[in-house]
mmCIF file of C-alpha atoms and ligand atoms in Angstrom:
data_model
loop_
_atom_site.group_PDB
_atom_site.id
_atom_site.type_symbol
_atom_site.label_atom_id
_atom_site.label_comp_id
_atom_site.label_asym_id
_atom_site.label_seq_id
_atom_site.Cartn_x
_atom_site.Cartn_y
_atom_site.Cartn_z
ATOM 1 C CA MET A 1 -27.536 -51.760 -6.132
ATOM 2 C CA ASP A 2 -27.155 -53.232 -2.629
ATOM 3 C CA GLU A 3 -27.614 -56.572 -1.355
ATOM 4 C CA LYS A 4 -30.511 -56.104 1.365
ATOM 5 C CA ASN A 5 -30.878 -58.456 4.365
ATOM 6 C CA THR A 6 -34.138 -58.380 5.952
ATOM 7 C CA ALA A 7 -34.652 -60.422 8.960
ATOM 8 C CA GLU A 8 -38.236 -61.770 8.710
ATOM 9 C CA SER A 9 -39.209 -63.907 11.745
ATOM 10 C CA SER A 10 -36.607 -66.775 11.771
ATOM 11 C CA GLU A 11 -36.054 -66.540 7.876
ATOM 12 C CA GLN A 12 -33.853 -64.263 6.191
ATOM 13 C CA VAL A 13 -34.749 -62.979 2.877
ATOM 14 C CA VAL A 14 -32.237 -61.580 0.655
ATOM 15 C CA ILE A 15 -33.113 -59.465 -2.113
ATOM 16 C CA PHE A 16 -30.378 -58.143 -4.747
ATOM 17 C CA GLU A 17 -31.154 -55.355 -6.913
ATOM 18 C CA GLU A 18 -29.977 -53.989 -10.274
ATOM 19 C CA LYS A 19 -30.118 -50.766 -11.410
ATOM 20 C CA ILE A 20 -31.211 -50.186 -14.927
ATOM 21 C CA THR A 21 -31.495 -46.808 -16.986
ATOM 22 C CA LYS A 22 -34.411 -46.962 -19.142
ATOM 23 C CA VAL A 23 -34.419 -45.604 -22.812
ATOM 24 C CA ASN A 24 -36.158 -42.281 -21.557
ATOM 25 C CA GLY A 25 -33.153 -41.971 -19.081
ATOM 26 C CA GLU A 26 -35.489 -42.711 -15.923
ATOM 27 C CA VAL A 27 -33.785 -45.146 -13.534
ATOM 28 C CA GLY A 28 -35.421 -48.387 -12.798
ATOM 29 C CA ILE A 29 -34.823 -51.102 -10.220
ATOM 30 C CA LYS A 30 -34.923 -54.876 -10.951
ATOM 31 C CA ARG A 31 -35.160 -56.997 -7.825
ATOM 32 C CA TYR A 32 -34.256 -60.633 -7.299
ATOM 33 C CA GLN A 33 -35.090 -62.891 -4.395
ATOM 34 C CA ARG A 34 -32.213 -65.196 -3.681
ATOM 35 C CA GLY A 35 -33.469 -68.829 -2.740
ATOM 36 C CA LYS A 36 -31.787 -72.045 -2.143
ATOM 37 C CA PHE A 37 -28.061 -72.461 -2.302
ATOM 38 C CA LEU A 38 -27.134 -74.665 -5.136
ATOM 39 C CA GLY A 39 -23.424 -75.261 -4.951
ATOM 40 C CA LYS A 40 -20.063 -73.449 -4.606
ATOM 41 C CA GLY A 41 -17.431 -73.325 -7.401
ATOM 42 C CA GLY A 42 -13.828 -71.699 -7.406
ATOM 43 C CA PHE A 43 -15.011 -68.307 -7.200
ATOM 44 C CA ALA A 44 -18.725 -68.410 -7.310
ATOM 45 C CA LYS A 45 -21.524 -69.234 -5.131
ATOM 46 C CA CYS A 46 -24.784 -70.220 -6.892
ATOM 47 C CA TYR A 47 -28.289 -69.831 -5.583
ATOM 48 C CA GLU A 48 -31.706 -69.990 -7.127
ATOM 49 C CA ALA A 49 -32.839 -66.570 -7.694
ATOM 50 C CA THR A 50 -36.645 -65.441 -8.523
ATOM 51 C CA ASN A 51 -36.920 -62.120 -10.749
ATOM 52 C CA LEU A 52 -39.563 -60.494 -8.552
ATOM 53 C CA GLU A 53 -41.264 -58.819 -11.567
ATOM 54 C CA THR A 54 -41.674 -61.813 -13.810
ATOM 55 C CA LYS A 55 -41.587 -64.392 -11.176
ATOM 56 C CA LYS A 56 -39.106 -66.521 -13.426
ATOM 57 C CA VAL A 57 -36.676 -68.634 -11.404
ATOM 58 C CA LEU A 58 -33.015 -68.728 -12.396
ATOM 59 C CA ALA A 59 -29.585 -69.924 -10.996
ATOM 60 C CA ALA A 60 -27.589 -66.768 -9.843
ATOM 61 C CA LYS A 61 -23.837 -67.202 -9.658
ATOM 62 C CA ILE A 62 -22.699 -64.624 -7.374
ATOM 63 C CA ILE A 63 -18.805 -63.714 -7.370
ATOM 64 C CA ALA A 64 -17.458 -61.662 -4.790
ATOM 65 C CA LYS A 65 -15.473 -58.737 -6.262
ATOM 66 C CA SER A 66 -12.967 -59.171 -3.227
ATOM 67 C CA SER A 67 -12.143 -62.586 -4.967
ATOM 68 C CA LEU A 68 -11.088 -60.790 -8.185
ATOM 69 C CA THR A 69 -8.238 -58.656 -7.121
ATOM 70 C CA LYS A 70 -5.597 -60.942 -9.393
ATOM 71 C CA ASN A 71 -5.622 -59.702 -12.779
ATOM 72 C CA ARG A 72 -5.783 -63.287 -14.280
ATOM 73 C CA ALA A 73 -8.954 -64.223 -12.120
ATOM 74 C CA ARG A 74 -10.631 -60.999 -13.728
ATOM 75 C CA GLN A 75 -9.690 -61.664 -17.037
ATOM 76 C CA LYS A 76 -10.876 -65.246 -16.674
ATOM 77 C CA LEU A 77 -14.467 -64.104 -15.689
ATOM 78 C CA ILE A 78 -14.627 -61.634 -18.446
ATOM 79 C CA SER A 79 -13.649 -64.219 -20.802
ATOM 80 C CA GLU A 80 -16.233 -66.768 -19.684
ATOM 81 C CA ILE A 81 -18.911 -64.104 -19.745
ATOM 82 C CA LYS A 82 -18.170 -63.035 -23.176
ATOM 83 C CA ILE A 83 -18.110 -66.574 -24.557
ATOM 84 C CA HIS A 84 -21.257 -67.889 -22.658
ATOM 85 C CA LYS A 85 -23.118 -64.831 -23.654
ATOM 86 C CA SER A 86 -22.785 -65.794 -27.161
ATOM 87 C CA LEU A 87 -23.906 -69.104 -27.165
ATOM 88 C CA GLN A 88 -27.351 -70.369 -27.839
ATOM 89 C CA ASN A 89 -28.251 -74.269 -27.990
ATOM 90 C CA THR A 90 -30.850 -76.468 -26.483
ATOM 91 C CA ASN A 91 -27.865 -78.454 -24.681
ATOM 92 C CA ILE A 92 -25.997 -75.490 -23.321
ATOM 93 C CA VAL A 93 -26.898 -73.717 -20.182
ATOM 94 C CA GLN A 94 -28.645 -70.548 -21.242
ATOM 95 C CA PHE A 95 -26.778 -67.449 -20.243
ATOM 96 C CA GLU A 96 -29.542 -65.022 -19.139
ATOM 97 C CA HIS A 97 -27.981 -61.781 -17.706
ATOM 98 C CA VAL A 98 -25.101 -60.178 -16.128
ATOM 99 C CA PHE A 99 -24.910 -57.333 -13.776
ATOM 100 C CA GLU A 100 -22.674 -55.931 -10.801
ATOM 101 C CA ASP A 101 -23.003 -53.715 -7.693
ATOM 102 C CA HIS A 102 -20.441 -52.732 -5.271
ATOM 103 C CA GLU A 103 -19.733 -56.045 -3.795
ATOM 104 C CA ASN A 104 -20.624 -58.859 -6.463
ATOM 105 C CA VAL A 105 -20.914 -59.725 -9.828
ATOM 106 C CA TYR A 106 -24.121 -61.521 -10.582
ATOM 107 C CA ILE A 107 -24.453 -63.935 -13.461
ATOM 108 C CA LEU A 108 -27.887 -65.075 -14.107
ATOM 109 C CA LEU A 109 -28.313 -68.556 -15.872
ATOM 110 C CA GLU A 110 -31.069 -71.044 -16.906
ATOM 111 C CA LEU A 111 -31.750 -72.988 -13.832
ATOM 112 C CA CYS A 112 -30.878 -76.773 -13.999
ATOM 113 C CA SER A 113 -32.650 -78.148 -10.879
ATOM 114 C CA ASN A 114 -31.407 -81.636 -11.038
ATOM 115 C CA GLN A 115 -27.784 -81.226 -10.512
ATOM 116 C CA THR A 116 -24.999 -82.480 -12.552
ATOM 117 C CA LEU A 117 -24.055 -85.836 -14.023
ATOM 118 C CA ASN A 118 -21.187 -85.908 -11.187
ATOM 119 C CA GLU A 119 -24.042 -86.278 -8.446
ATOM 120 C CA LEU A 120 -26.062 -88.624 -10.522
ATOM 121 C CA ILE A 121 -23.081 -91.007 -10.939
ATOM 122 C CA LYS A 122 -22.403 -90.901 -7.058
ATOM 123 C CA ARG A 123 -25.988 -91.801 -6.463
ATOM 124 C CA ARG A 124 -26.362 -94.217 -9.364
ATOM 125 C CA LYS A 125 -22.809 -95.596 -9.273
ATOM 126 C CA ARG A 126 -22.910 -96.182 -13.176
ATOM 127 C CA LEU A 127 -25.434 -95.792 -15.828
ATOM 128 C CA THR A 128 -26.881 -98.253 -18.271
ATOM 129 C CA GLU A 129 -25.930 -98.103 -21.960
ATOM 130 C CA ILE A 130 -29.239 -96.767 -23.324
ATOM 131 C CA GLU A 131 -28.922 -93.796 -20.593
ATOM 132 C CA VAL A 132 -25.229 -93.253 -21.641
ATOM 133 C CA GLN A 133 -26.512 -93.191 -25.199
ATOM 134 C CA CYS A 134 -29.013 -90.386 -24.759
ATOM 135 C CA TYR A 135 -26.566 -88.252 -22.573
ATOM 136 C CA VAL A 136 -23.843 -88.905 -25.476
ATOM 137 C CA ALA A 137 -26.249 -87.675 -28.056
ATOM 138 C CA GLN A 138 -27.082 -84.586 -26.055
ATOM 139 C CA ILE A 139 -23.389 -83.799 -25.424
ATOM 140 C CA ILE A 140 -22.432 -84.310 -29.027
ATOM 141 C CA ASN A 141 -25.071 -81.759 -29.930
ATOM 142 C CA SER A 142 -23.916 -79.095 -27.805
ATOM 143 C CA LEU A 143 -20.292 -79.965 -28.995
ATOM 144 C CA LYS A 144 -21.246 -79.661 -32.592
ATOM 145 C CA TYR A 145 -22.721 -76.322 -32.058
ATOM 146 C CA LEU A 146 -19.540 -75.333 -29.786
ATOM 147 C CA HIS A 147 -17.097 -76.258 -32.181
ATOM 148 C CA ALA A 148 -18.828 -74.754 -35.211
ATOM 149 C CA SER A 149 -18.820 -71.563 -33.419
ATOM 150 C CA ASN A 150 -15.065 -71.944 -32.853
ATOM 151 C CA VAL A 151 -15.276 -72.511 -29.248
ATOM 152 C CA ILE A 152 -13.493 -75.315 -27.241
ATOM 153 C CA HIS A 153 -14.899 -76.029 -23.778
ATOM 154 C CA ARG A 154 -11.489 -77.392 -22.504
ATOM 155 C CA ASP A 155 -13.134 -78.720 -18.926
ATOM 156 C CA LEU A 156 -15.666 -81.357 -20.118
ATOM 157 C CA LYS A 157 -16.255 -83.347 -17.220
ATOM 158 C CA LEU A 158 -19.353 -84.791 -15.412
ATOM 159 C CA GLY A 159 -19.584 -81.888 -12.970
ATOM 160 C CA ASN A 160 -20.305 -79.532 -15.762
ATOM 161 C CA LEU A 161 -23.308 -81.319 -17.293
ATOM 162 C CA PHE A 162 -26.236 -80.105 -15.759
ATOM 163 C CA LEU A 163 -29.813 -81.504 -15.976
ATOM 164 C CA ASN A 164 -32.841 -79.281 -16.042
ATOM 165 C CA LYS A 165 -36.161 -80.005 -14.427
ATOM 166 C CA SER A 166 -37.073 -81.720 -17.676
ATOM 167 C CA MET A 167 -33.982 -83.968 -17.712
ATOM 168 C CA GLU A 168 -32.578 -82.252 -20.704
ATOM 169 C CA LEU A 169 -28.910 -82.112 -20.379
ATOM 170 C CA LYS A 170 -27.284 -78.800 -20.336
ATOM 171 C CA LEU A 171 -23.333 -78.054 -20.906
ATOM 172 C CA GLY A 172 -22.092 -75.411 -18.489
ATOM 173 C CA ASP A 173 -19.213 -73.637 -16.965
ATOM 174 C CA PHE A 174 -17.402 -71.641 -19.585
ATOM 175 C CA GLY A 175 -14.560 -70.698 -17.306
ATOM 176 C CA LEU A 176 -11.562 -72.437 -19.348
ATOM 177 C CA ALA A 177 -13.524 -72.043 -22.987
ATOM 178 C CA THR A 178 -11.503 -70.403 -25.617
ATOM 179 C CA LYS A 179 -12.548 -69.078 -28.961
ATOM 180 C CA LEU A 180 -10.231 -69.644 -31.969
ATOM 181 C CA GLU A 181 -9.562 -66.590 -34.006
ATOM 182 C CA PHE A 182 -8.340 -68.127 -37.086
ATOM 183 C CA GLU A 183 -8.468 -71.544 -38.834
ATOM 184 C CA GLY A 184 -5.821 -74.034 -37.565
ATOM 185 C CA GLU A 185 -5.077 -71.860 -34.619
ATOM 186 C CA LYS A 186 -3.512 -74.019 -31.706
ATOM 187 C CA LYS A 187 -3.642 -73.046 -27.844
ATOM 188 C CA ARG A 188 -0.851 -73.731 -25.457
ATOM 189 C CA THR A 189 -2.229 -72.917 -22.182
ATOM 190 C CA ILE A 190 -2.331 -75.800 -19.723
ATOM 191 C CA CYS A 191 -5.860 -76.235 -18.439
ATOM 192 C CA GLY A 192 -8.752 -78.539 -17.708
ATOM 193 C CA THR A 193 -9.292 -81.035 -14.623
ATOM 194 C CA PRO A 194 -6.804 -83.744 -14.110
ATOM 195 C CA ASN A 195 -8.743 -86.603 -14.820
ATOM 196 C CA TYR A 196 -10.182 -85.507 -17.841
ATOM 197 C CA ILE A 197 -7.243 -83.662 -19.515
ATOM 198 C CA ALA A 198 -6.123 -84.606 -22.928
ATOM 199 C CA PRO A 199 -2.443 -85.802 -23.303
ATOM 200 C CA GLU A 200 -1.583 -83.025 -25.901
ATOM 201 C CA VAL A 201 -2.710 -80.527 -23.257
ATOM 202 C CA LEU A 202 0.008 -81.941 -20.781
ATOM 203 C CA ASP A 203 2.589 -81.476 -23.257
ATOM 204 C CA GLY A 204 2.005 -77.767 -23.657
ATOM 205 C CA LYS A 205 4.692 -77.470 -26.781
ATOM 206 C CA VAL A 206 2.533 -79.084 -29.155
ATOM 207 C CA GLY A 207 -0.558 -76.947 -29.042
ATOM 208 C CA HIS A 208 -4.061 -78.482 -28.872
ATOM 209 C CA SER A 209 -7.544 -77.870 -30.581
ATOM 210 C CA PHE A 210 -11.139 -79.047 -30.602
ATOM 211 C CA GLU A 211 -9.836 -82.652 -30.449
ATOM 212 C CA VAL A 212 -9.219 -82.167 -26.404
ATOM 213 C CA ASP A 213 -13.093 -82.017 -26.089
ATOM 214 C CA VAL A 214 -13.349 -85.351 -27.899
ATOM 215 C CA TRP A 215 -10.947 -87.120 -25.565
ATOM 216 C CA SER A 216 -12.704 -85.647 -22.449
ATOM 217 C CA LEU A 217 -16.081 -87.070 -23.926
ATOM 218 C CA GLY A 218 -14.191 -90.414 -24.212
ATOM 219 C CA VAL A 219 -13.211 -90.000 -20.615
ATOM 220 C CA MET A 220 -16.935 -89.309 -19.474
ATOM 221 C CA ILE A 221 -18.161 -92.081 -21.456
ATOM 222 C CA TYR A 222 -15.903 -94.400 -19.736
ATOM 223 C CA ALA A 223 -16.833 -92.781 -16.340
ATOM 224 C CA MET A 224 -20.586 -92.965 -16.872
ATOM 225 C CA LEU A 225 -20.272 -96.745 -17.688
ATOM 226 C CA ILE A 226 -17.774 -97.916 -15.151
ATOM 227 C CA GLY A 227 -18.490 -95.512 -12.524
ATOM 228 C CA LYS A 228 -15.086 -93.733 -12.269
ATOM 229 C CA PRO A 229 -12.640 -92.095 -14.830
ATOM 230 C CA PRO A 230 -10.017 -94.211 -16.597
ATOM 231 C CA PHE A 231 -6.835 -92.598 -15.405
ATOM 232 C CA GLU A 232 -7.961 -91.715 -11.758
ATOM 233 C CA THR A 233 -5.285 -92.354 -9.119
ATOM 234 C CA PRO A 234 -4.864 -90.894 -5.558
ATOM 235 C CA ASP A 235 -2.317 -88.271 -6.923
ATOM 236 C CA VAL A 236 -2.332 -85.848 -9.948
ATOM 237 C CA LYS A 237 1.192 -86.659 -10.890
ATOM 238 C CA THR A 238 0.562 -90.512 -11.426
ATOM 239 C CA THR A 239 -2.669 -89.412 -13.246
ATOM 240 C CA TYR A 240 -0.957 -87.387 -15.563
ATOM 241 C CA ARG A 241 1.737 -90.120 -16.111
ATOM 242 C CA LYS A 242 -1.072 -92.627 -16.973
ATOM 243 C CA ILE A 243 -2.842 -90.346 -19.347
ATOM 244 C CA ARG A 244 0.537 -89.836 -21.143
ATOM 245 C CA LEU A 245 1.117 -93.652 -21.260
ATOM 246 C CA ASN A 246 -2.430 -93.911 -22.171
ATOM 247 C CA SER A 247 -2.790 -96.708 -19.441
ATOM 248 C CA TYR A 248 -6.078 -97.667 -18.398
ATOM 249 C CA THR A 249 -8.142 -100.960 -18.340
ATOM 250 C CA PHE A 250 -11.607 -102.179 -18.285
ATOM 251 C CA PRO A 251 -12.533 -103.725 -14.914
ATOM 252 C CA GLU A 252 -13.844 -107.267 -15.192
ATOM 253 C CA HIS A 253 -16.577 -107.116 -12.888
ATOM 254 C CA VAL A 254 -18.274 -104.384 -14.725
ATOM 255 C CA LEU A 255 -20.069 -105.776 -17.910
ATOM 256 C CA ILE A 256 -20.137 -103.451 -20.789
ATOM 257 C CA SER A 257 -20.797 -104.051 -24.578
ATOM 258 C CA ASP A 258 -17.891 -104.424 -27.099
ATOM 259 C CA SER A 259 -19.267 -101.651 -29.071
ATOM 260 C CA ALA A 260 -18.839 -99.311 -25.960
ATOM 261 C CA LYS A 261 -15.303 -100.537 -25.457
ATOM 262 C CA ASN A 262 -14.316 -99.997 -29.145
ATOM 263 C CA LEU A 263 -15.838 -96.478 -28.950
ATOM 264 C CA ILE A 264 -13.798 -95.467 -25.669
ATOM 265 C CA THR A 265 -10.581 -97.220 -27.127
ATOM 266 C CA ARG A 266 -10.995 -95.241 -30.452
ATOM 267 C CA ILE A 267 -11.522 -92.001 -28.664
ATOM 268 C CA LEU A 268 -8.880 -92.195 -26.078
ATOM 269 C CA ASN A 269 -6.160 -92.162 -28.789
ATOM 270 C CA LEU A 270 -3.083 -90.358 -28.040
ATOM 271 C CA ASP A 271 -2.708 -88.878 -31.376
ATOM 272 C CA PRO A 272 -5.438 -86.000 -31.651
ATOM 273 C CA VAL A 273 -5.648 -86.483 -35.342
ATOM 274 C CA LYS A 274 -6.555 -90.156 -34.928
ATOM 275 C CA ARG A 275 -9.485 -89.330 -32.710
ATOM 276 C CA PRO A 276 -13.098 -90.004 -34.424
ATOM 277 C CA THR A 277 -15.028 -86.759 -35.185
ATOM 278 C CA LEU A 278 -18.282 -86.032 -33.415
ATOM 279 C CA ASP A 279 -20.291 -87.042 -36.514
ATOM 280 C CA GLU A 280 -18.083 -90.298 -36.538
ATOM 281 C CA ILE A 281 -19.012 -91.010 -32.791
ATOM 282 C CA MET A 282 -22.668 -90.658 -33.725
ATOM 283 C CA SER A 283 -22.416 -93.022 -36.545
ATOM 284 C CA HIS A 284 -20.319 -95.545 -34.282
ATOM 285 C CA PRO A 285 -22.225 -98.859 -33.732
ATOM 286 C CA PHE A 286 -22.486 -97.935 -29.790
ATOM 287 C CA MET A 287 -24.834 -95.078 -30.704
ATOM 288 C CA ASN A 288 -26.618 -97.301 -33.325
ATOM 289 C CA THR A 289 -27.750 -100.491 -31.299
ATOM 290 C CA GLY A 290 -31.084 -100.916 -33.206
ATOM 291 C CA GLY A 291 -33.713 -99.240 -31.024
ATOM 292 C CA SER A 292 -33.994 -95.246 -31.065
ATOM 293 C CA ILE A 293 -32.339 -93.307 -28.559
ATOM 294 C CA PRO A 294 -34.797 -91.634 -26.076
ATOM 295 C CA LYS A 295 -34.386 -87.617 -26.288
ATOM 296 C CA THR A 296 -34.623 -87.493 -22.647
ATOM 297 C CA LEU A 297 -34.776 -89.819 -19.626
ATOM 298 C CA PRO A 298 -37.551 -90.191 -17.034
ATOM 299 C CA LEU A 299 -37.060 -88.416 -13.808
ATOM 300 C CA SER A 300 -36.894 -91.729 -11.891
ATOM 301 C CA THR A 301 -33.560 -92.687 -13.484
ATOM 302 C CA LEU A 302 -32.035 -89.984 -11.031
ATOM 303 C CA ALA A 303 -32.465 -92.658 -8.463
ATOM 304 C CA CYS A 304 -32.583 -95.965 -10.258
ATOM 305 C CA PRO A 305 -31.963 -97.541 -13.758
ATOM 306 C CA PRO A 306 -34.646 -97.331 -16.467
ATOM 307 C CA SER A 307 -37.130 -100.158 -16.463
ATOM 308 C CA ALA A 308 -36.172 -102.552 -19.231
ATOM 309 C CA SER A 309 -39.324 -102.078 -21.670
HETATM 310 P P1 LIG B 1 -17.141 -71.948 -10.627
HETATM 311 O O1 LIG B 1 -17.307 -71.505 -12.146
HETATM 312 O O2 LIG B 1 -16.730 -70.854 -9.763
HETATM 313 O O3 LIG B 1 -16.608 -73.490 -10.674
HETATM 314 P P2 LIG B 1 -19.858 -73.226 -11.095
HETATM 315 O O4 LIG B 1 -20.083 -72.975 -12.568
HETATM 316 O O5 LIG B 1 -18.836 -74.868 -10.976
HETATM 317 O O6 LIG B 1 -18.586 -72.315 -10.410
HETATM 318 O O7 LIG B 1 -20.949 -73.324 -10.205
HETATM 319 C C1 LIG B 1 -20.769 -73.866 -8.727
HETATM 320 C C2 LIG B 1 -21.928 -74.725 -8.605
HETATM 321 O O8 LIG B 1 -23.093 -73.857 -8.383
HETATM 322 C C3 LIG B 1 -22.042 -76.004 -9.299
HETATM 323 O O9 LIG B 1 -21.244 -77.105 -8.896
HETATM 324 C C4 LIG B 1 -23.500 -76.256 -9.426
HETATM 325 O O10 LIG B 1 -23.769 -76.960 -8.178
HETATM 326 C C5 LIG B 1 -24.095 -75.060 -9.159
HETATM 327 N N1 LIG B 1 -24.526 -74.696 -10.449
HETATM 328 C C6 LIG B 1 -23.967 -73.767 -11.373
HETATM 329 N N2 LIG B 1 -24.651 -73.379 -12.441
HETATM 330 C C7 LIG B 1 -25.874 -74.065 -12.154
HETATM 331 C C8 LIG B 1 -27.301 -73.842 -12.899
HETATM 332 N N3 LIG B 1 -27.203 -73.236 -14.121
HETATM 333 N N4 LIG B 1 -28.165 -74.577 -12.263
HETATM 334 C C9 LIG B 1 -28.189 -74.989 -11.062
HETATM 335 N N5 LIG B 1 -26.845 -75.181 -10.491
HETATM 336 C C10 LIG B 1 -25.934 -74.458 -10.961
#
C-alpha cells in the first residue's frame, strides 16, 4: 500500500494503492491515479483521483499520519469519517471510501469540480436574489436531512458549500460536526469559524444545538447577497463582540429586497429559540417571490449573473 512516484518524461505520475482482502482470502490491489491539486485544508491535501479499474474520478483527501500525532486531531478525524460515512443526500458531498497506508489516510469523496461558494463570491462579488434562493433551497434540503439524522454541522460557511460539475450544491467538511445521542442534548465545545459562529457557541456555558446551523445559514445568506459576512472585522475579538451584540448593518450601496432583509434579521436572532425553523425559512416570502426557484443554475453564473429572462 505505498504511494509510488514514477517519473515519466517531465510529468510525475503518482499512484496510490489500496490492499484489499477478497472474500476468498486472496489479496487484491485497487489503484488510484492522483490528478489535479484541488486545495489544502487544516490537515488534508485534496486531489482529483481516478480509480484505474472503474475510471471513476473522485476527490481524494490525503491526510499525512505524521500530522495526526495529537490525540485530539486523531479523534476529530475518526469522528469526521464516522459521521460523514453515515450520510446520504443529494445535497451532501457523497462519502465514497476510506483507507490508509503507512504514511497517509485517504478519504475518497464525490468530486465537486466547480469549487465552493467562497470562490464564487470572490469572483462574482455578490449574487442575485434568484441565485441565493436556489442555493438556500439546496442548503435547507441538506440541513433538514442532517438535523433529522441528529447531526449538527457546526461549521457552515461558504467555503464548505461545494458545487459539482452539474452545479448541484453539496455540503461538505464534517470535521466539526457532532451527532446528538439523546433528545434535548446540548453541546458545549466552542467550535466553528469566527465569522459564522453563533452567539450561544461563544457563551460556552448555555450549550447549543441545531439552531447554530440556522444562525450560520443567516450569515451565509447575508454574505451571498452583500458580498461579505455581517460581523466581519480585521480581528477575531472584535468580530466576537459584534456577534454578541448582534451589531451589523445593511450597507446602503447594495440594493436588496425588504423580504431578504426581513429573513436575515429574523434568523440572526441572539435567542436561538426565536430563530425560524428550516421549514419556516422555506415558507418565508423571500423564498416565495412568485416565480419558481430553479433546481440548479447555469454554468455561466460561475462568471456572471444569470440573464434576466
Ligand atoms: P480540511 O478538513 O483539512 O480543512 P477540506 O475539507 O477543507 O480539508 O479540504 C481542503 C480543500 O480541498 C477544500 O478547500 C477544497 O478546495 C478541496 N476539496 C475538499 N473536498 C472536495 C471535493 N469533494 N471536491 C473538490 N474539492 C474538494
